[in-house]
């Protein structure tokens, strides 16, 4: 089944403890992206990538890092999480021709205490 | 600056009534627009892509370049249409960036 897989689905962590949220797609998509969703603020893009080793900042990149060493994987790294990064995170991917738009993962609900 | 605007946070209609969810965009290039639907904070699902001109679940959307709009319409709303709807603009000249409007919550009452 063609899909975008995020792990973990739920995570509670403490301030300052480094964490990684993994994202993997099995559709050979070129584009990948991370979003956070907060009540009243909608979806805001954190980072995006148009191919291996090509990444760029979105609208809210502060406090996050990404890497794209392989086409299928696009992990989101929080080096020192803070409570304001408590949010619902979505990873998404798309082929270069966007014929099916962006496919989204199921989301990761992160709580930083 | 590129922007997607959905002016209504909440739209409430009765079952069987027509629905129109508004989306306006600001983009200097040729726009590529999408509508996504999200049920109860689940994953976003693609509803429509303007290039394909399909009708999905009875919804249609027409790109109006003169009015820079891409409104989503359905002639007869169903209760199962209740969800969050997001309009999105793909920025080809910015490495595949996809920007979203703030979303409109559609509530269909019985």
XYZ file of C-alpha atoms in Angstrom:
223
model
C 0.000 0.000 0.000
C 1.300 3.424 -0.968
C 1.703 5.436 2.192
C 3.618 7.875 4.348
C 4.554 6.372 7.704
C 5.350 8.467 10.745
C 6.652 7.230 14.074
C 5.832 7.534 16.838
C 2.119 8.396 16.743
C 2.199 9.787 20.272
C 5.112 11.077 22.302
C 5.397 12.770 25.671
C 8.856 14.082 26.504
C 10.590 16.520 28.796
C 12.081 19.869 27.942
C 15.567 19.623 26.493
C 15.608 15.927 25.685
C 16.533 15.431 22.038
C 14.052 13.508 19.940
C 13.526 12.396 16.353
C 10.243 11.822 14.572
C 10.711 9.532 11.616
C 8.941 9.794 8.274
C 9.176 7.294 5.475
C 7.378 7.011 2.117
C 7.248 4.063 -0.253
C 6.140 5.894 -3.395
C 9.531 7.077 -4.647
C 8.373 10.662 -4.210
C 10.751 13.540 -4.780
C 9.073 16.112 -2.538
C 8.739 15.723 1.217
C 7.584 18.162 3.847
C 6.900 18.614 7.567
C 4.006 20.586 9.024
C 2.771 21.380 12.475
C -0.890 21.908 13.219
C -2.045 24.020 16.132
C -5.582 25.112 17.084
C -6.447 28.422 15.485
C -3.221 28.518 13.468
C -3.918 25.848 10.864
C -1.046 24.057 9.148
C 2.342 25.689 9.142
C 5.267 24.357 7.180
C 8.453 23.611 9.107
C 10.834 22.287 6.445
C 10.526 20.875 2.968
C 12.721 18.968 0.554
C 12.582 18.618 -3.196
C 15.031 15.726 -3.354
C 17.948 13.976 -1.670
C 20.287 16.404 0.059
C 18.059 19.374 -0.866
C 16.133 20.904 2.032
C 14.760 24.341 2.739
C 13.158 26.199 5.611
C 9.438 26.654 5.742
C 7.583 29.243 7.771
C 8.412 28.005 11.281
C 11.812 26.256 11.197
C 13.185 27.519 14.532
C 14.010 24.699 16.911
C 13.846 21.990 14.229
C 16.300 20.217 11.969
C 15.784 17.816 9.083
C 17.903 15.669 6.830
C 17.279 13.949 3.491
C 20.042 11.418 3.044
C 17.783 8.925 1.286
C 14.846 9.582 -0.972
C 12.359 7.668 1.176
C 13.206 9.137 4.598
C 12.810 12.635 5.995
C 13.281 12.674 9.794
C 12.378 15.684 11.924
C 14.820 16.372 14.746
C 14.154 18.470 17.822
C 17.560 19.038 19.423
C 16.215 20.671 22.586
C 12.427 20.508 22.688
C 10.479 23.180 24.503
C 6.806 23.297 25.575
C 5.919 25.608 22.668
C 6.728 22.724 20.337
C 3.818 20.758 21.727
C 1.760 20.178 18.603
C 0.403 17.736 16.054
C 3.002 17.068 13.366
C 2.389 15.813 9.843
C 4.812 14.553 7.255
C 3.815 14.590 3.584
C 5.259 13.568 0.252
C 4.506 14.137 -3.414
C 5.768 13.120 -6.806
C 7.386 15.850 -8.851
C 4.316 16.071 -11.103
C 1.907 16.300 -8.125
C -0.543 14.065 -9.985
C -1.996 12.883 -6.670
C -1.112 15.955 -4.657
C 0.721 15.550 -1.392
C 0.087 12.339 0.567
C 0.033 12.873 4.323
C 1.069 10.651 7.185
C -1.206 9.891 10.146
C 0.410 12.504 12.350
C 2.526 12.551 15.505
C 1.063 14.121 18.613
C 3.970 15.536 20.605
C 3.702 16.867 24.148
C 6.718 18.568 25.735
C 6.458 19.061 29.503
C 3.811 37.523 -1.194
C 2.197 34.173 -1.754
C -0.844 33.630 0.366
C -3.960 31.490 0.630
C -6.981 32.966 2.358
C -10.029 31.121 3.580
C -12.228 33.852 5.015
C -14.641 31.629 6.945
C -13.470 29.792 10.042
C -16.777 28.017 10.433
C -19.566 27.305 7.983
C -22.733 25.724 9.284
C -25.464 24.427 6.943
C -28.369 22.019 7.067
C -28.329 18.675 5.332
C -29.367 19.025 1.713
C -28.394 22.688 1.475
C -25.761 23.907 -1.017
C -22.264 24.519 0.270
C -19.583 26.914 -0.900
C -16.236 27.089 0.872
C -14.262 30.117 -0.215
C -10.586 30.208 -1.107
C -8.630 33.132 -2.495
C -4.977 33.096 -3.371
C -2.178 35.527 -4.051
C 0.545 34.305 -6.389
C 2.394 35.948 -9.240
C 2.936 32.739 -11.203
C 0.546 30.195 -12.681
C -1.277 28.740 -9.657
C -1.579 25.076 -8.836
C -4.293 24.618 -6.232
C -5.650 21.810 -4.108
C -8.427 21.165 -1.643
C -7.755 18.850 1.305
C -10.194 17.458 3.861
C -9.424 16.471 7.446
C -11.857 14.468 9.568
C -11.498 14.806 13.363
C -7.761 15.688 13.385
C -6.909 12.641 11.270
C -4.565 12.778 8.323
C -5.287 15.219 5.539
C -6.740 13.644 2.428
C -6.613 15.109 -1.037
C -10.079 16.099 -2.188
C -9.461 17.963 -5.428
C -6.661 19.167 -7.634
C -7.641 21.996 -9.970
C -5.756 20.568 -12.934
C -7.684 17.283 -12.882
C -11.120 18.956 -12.848
C -12.617 15.893 -11.196
C -15.623 15.734 -8.900
C -14.883 13.883 -5.674
C -17.669 13.029 -3.175
C -19.881 15.476 -5.083
C -17.493 18.403 -4.576
C -16.237 20.559 -7.421
C -13.959 23.576 -7.594
C -13.204 25.919 -10.439
C -10.129 28.052 -10.708
C -11.002 31.666 -11.474
C -7.770 33.461 -12.316
C -9.508 36.808 -12.729
C -10.837 36.719 -9.180
C -7.869 34.651 -7.898
C -10.305 32.209 -6.358
C -10.734 28.457 -6.074
C -14.000 28.003 -4.224
C -15.203 24.527 -3.260
C -18.848 23.725 -3.947
C -21.326 20.973 -3.352
C -24.996 21.222 -4.336
C -26.415 19.107 -1.483
C -24.501 18.790 1.767
C -24.467 15.511 3.701
C -23.798 15.040 7.428
C -20.676 13.030 6.619
C -19.227 16.114 4.911
C -18.657 17.673 8.332
C -14.883 18.188 8.550
C -12.085 20.724 8.221
C -11.357 21.831 4.680
C -8.045 23.338 3.621
C -7.178 25.097 0.408
C -3.510 24.809 -0.601
C -1.230 26.441 -3.170
C 1.791 24.665 -4.623
C 4.810 26.871 -5.283
C 6.709 25.167 -8.062
C 9.358 27.872 -8.199
C 10.096 27.429 -4.491
C 11.213 23.848 -4.411
C 7.836 22.239 -3.972
C 6.591 24.334 -1.105
C 2.877 23.860 -0.365
C 1.147 26.583 1.609
C -2.248 26.228 3.253
C -5.089 28.514 4.108
C -6.289 28.627 7.707
C -9.007 26.126 7.042
C -12.800 26.198 7.221
C -14.726 23.944 9.523
C -17.861 22.696 7.808
C -20.677 21.583 10.069
C -23.667 19.916 8.430
C -26.681 19.712 10.713
C -29.403 17.093 10.293
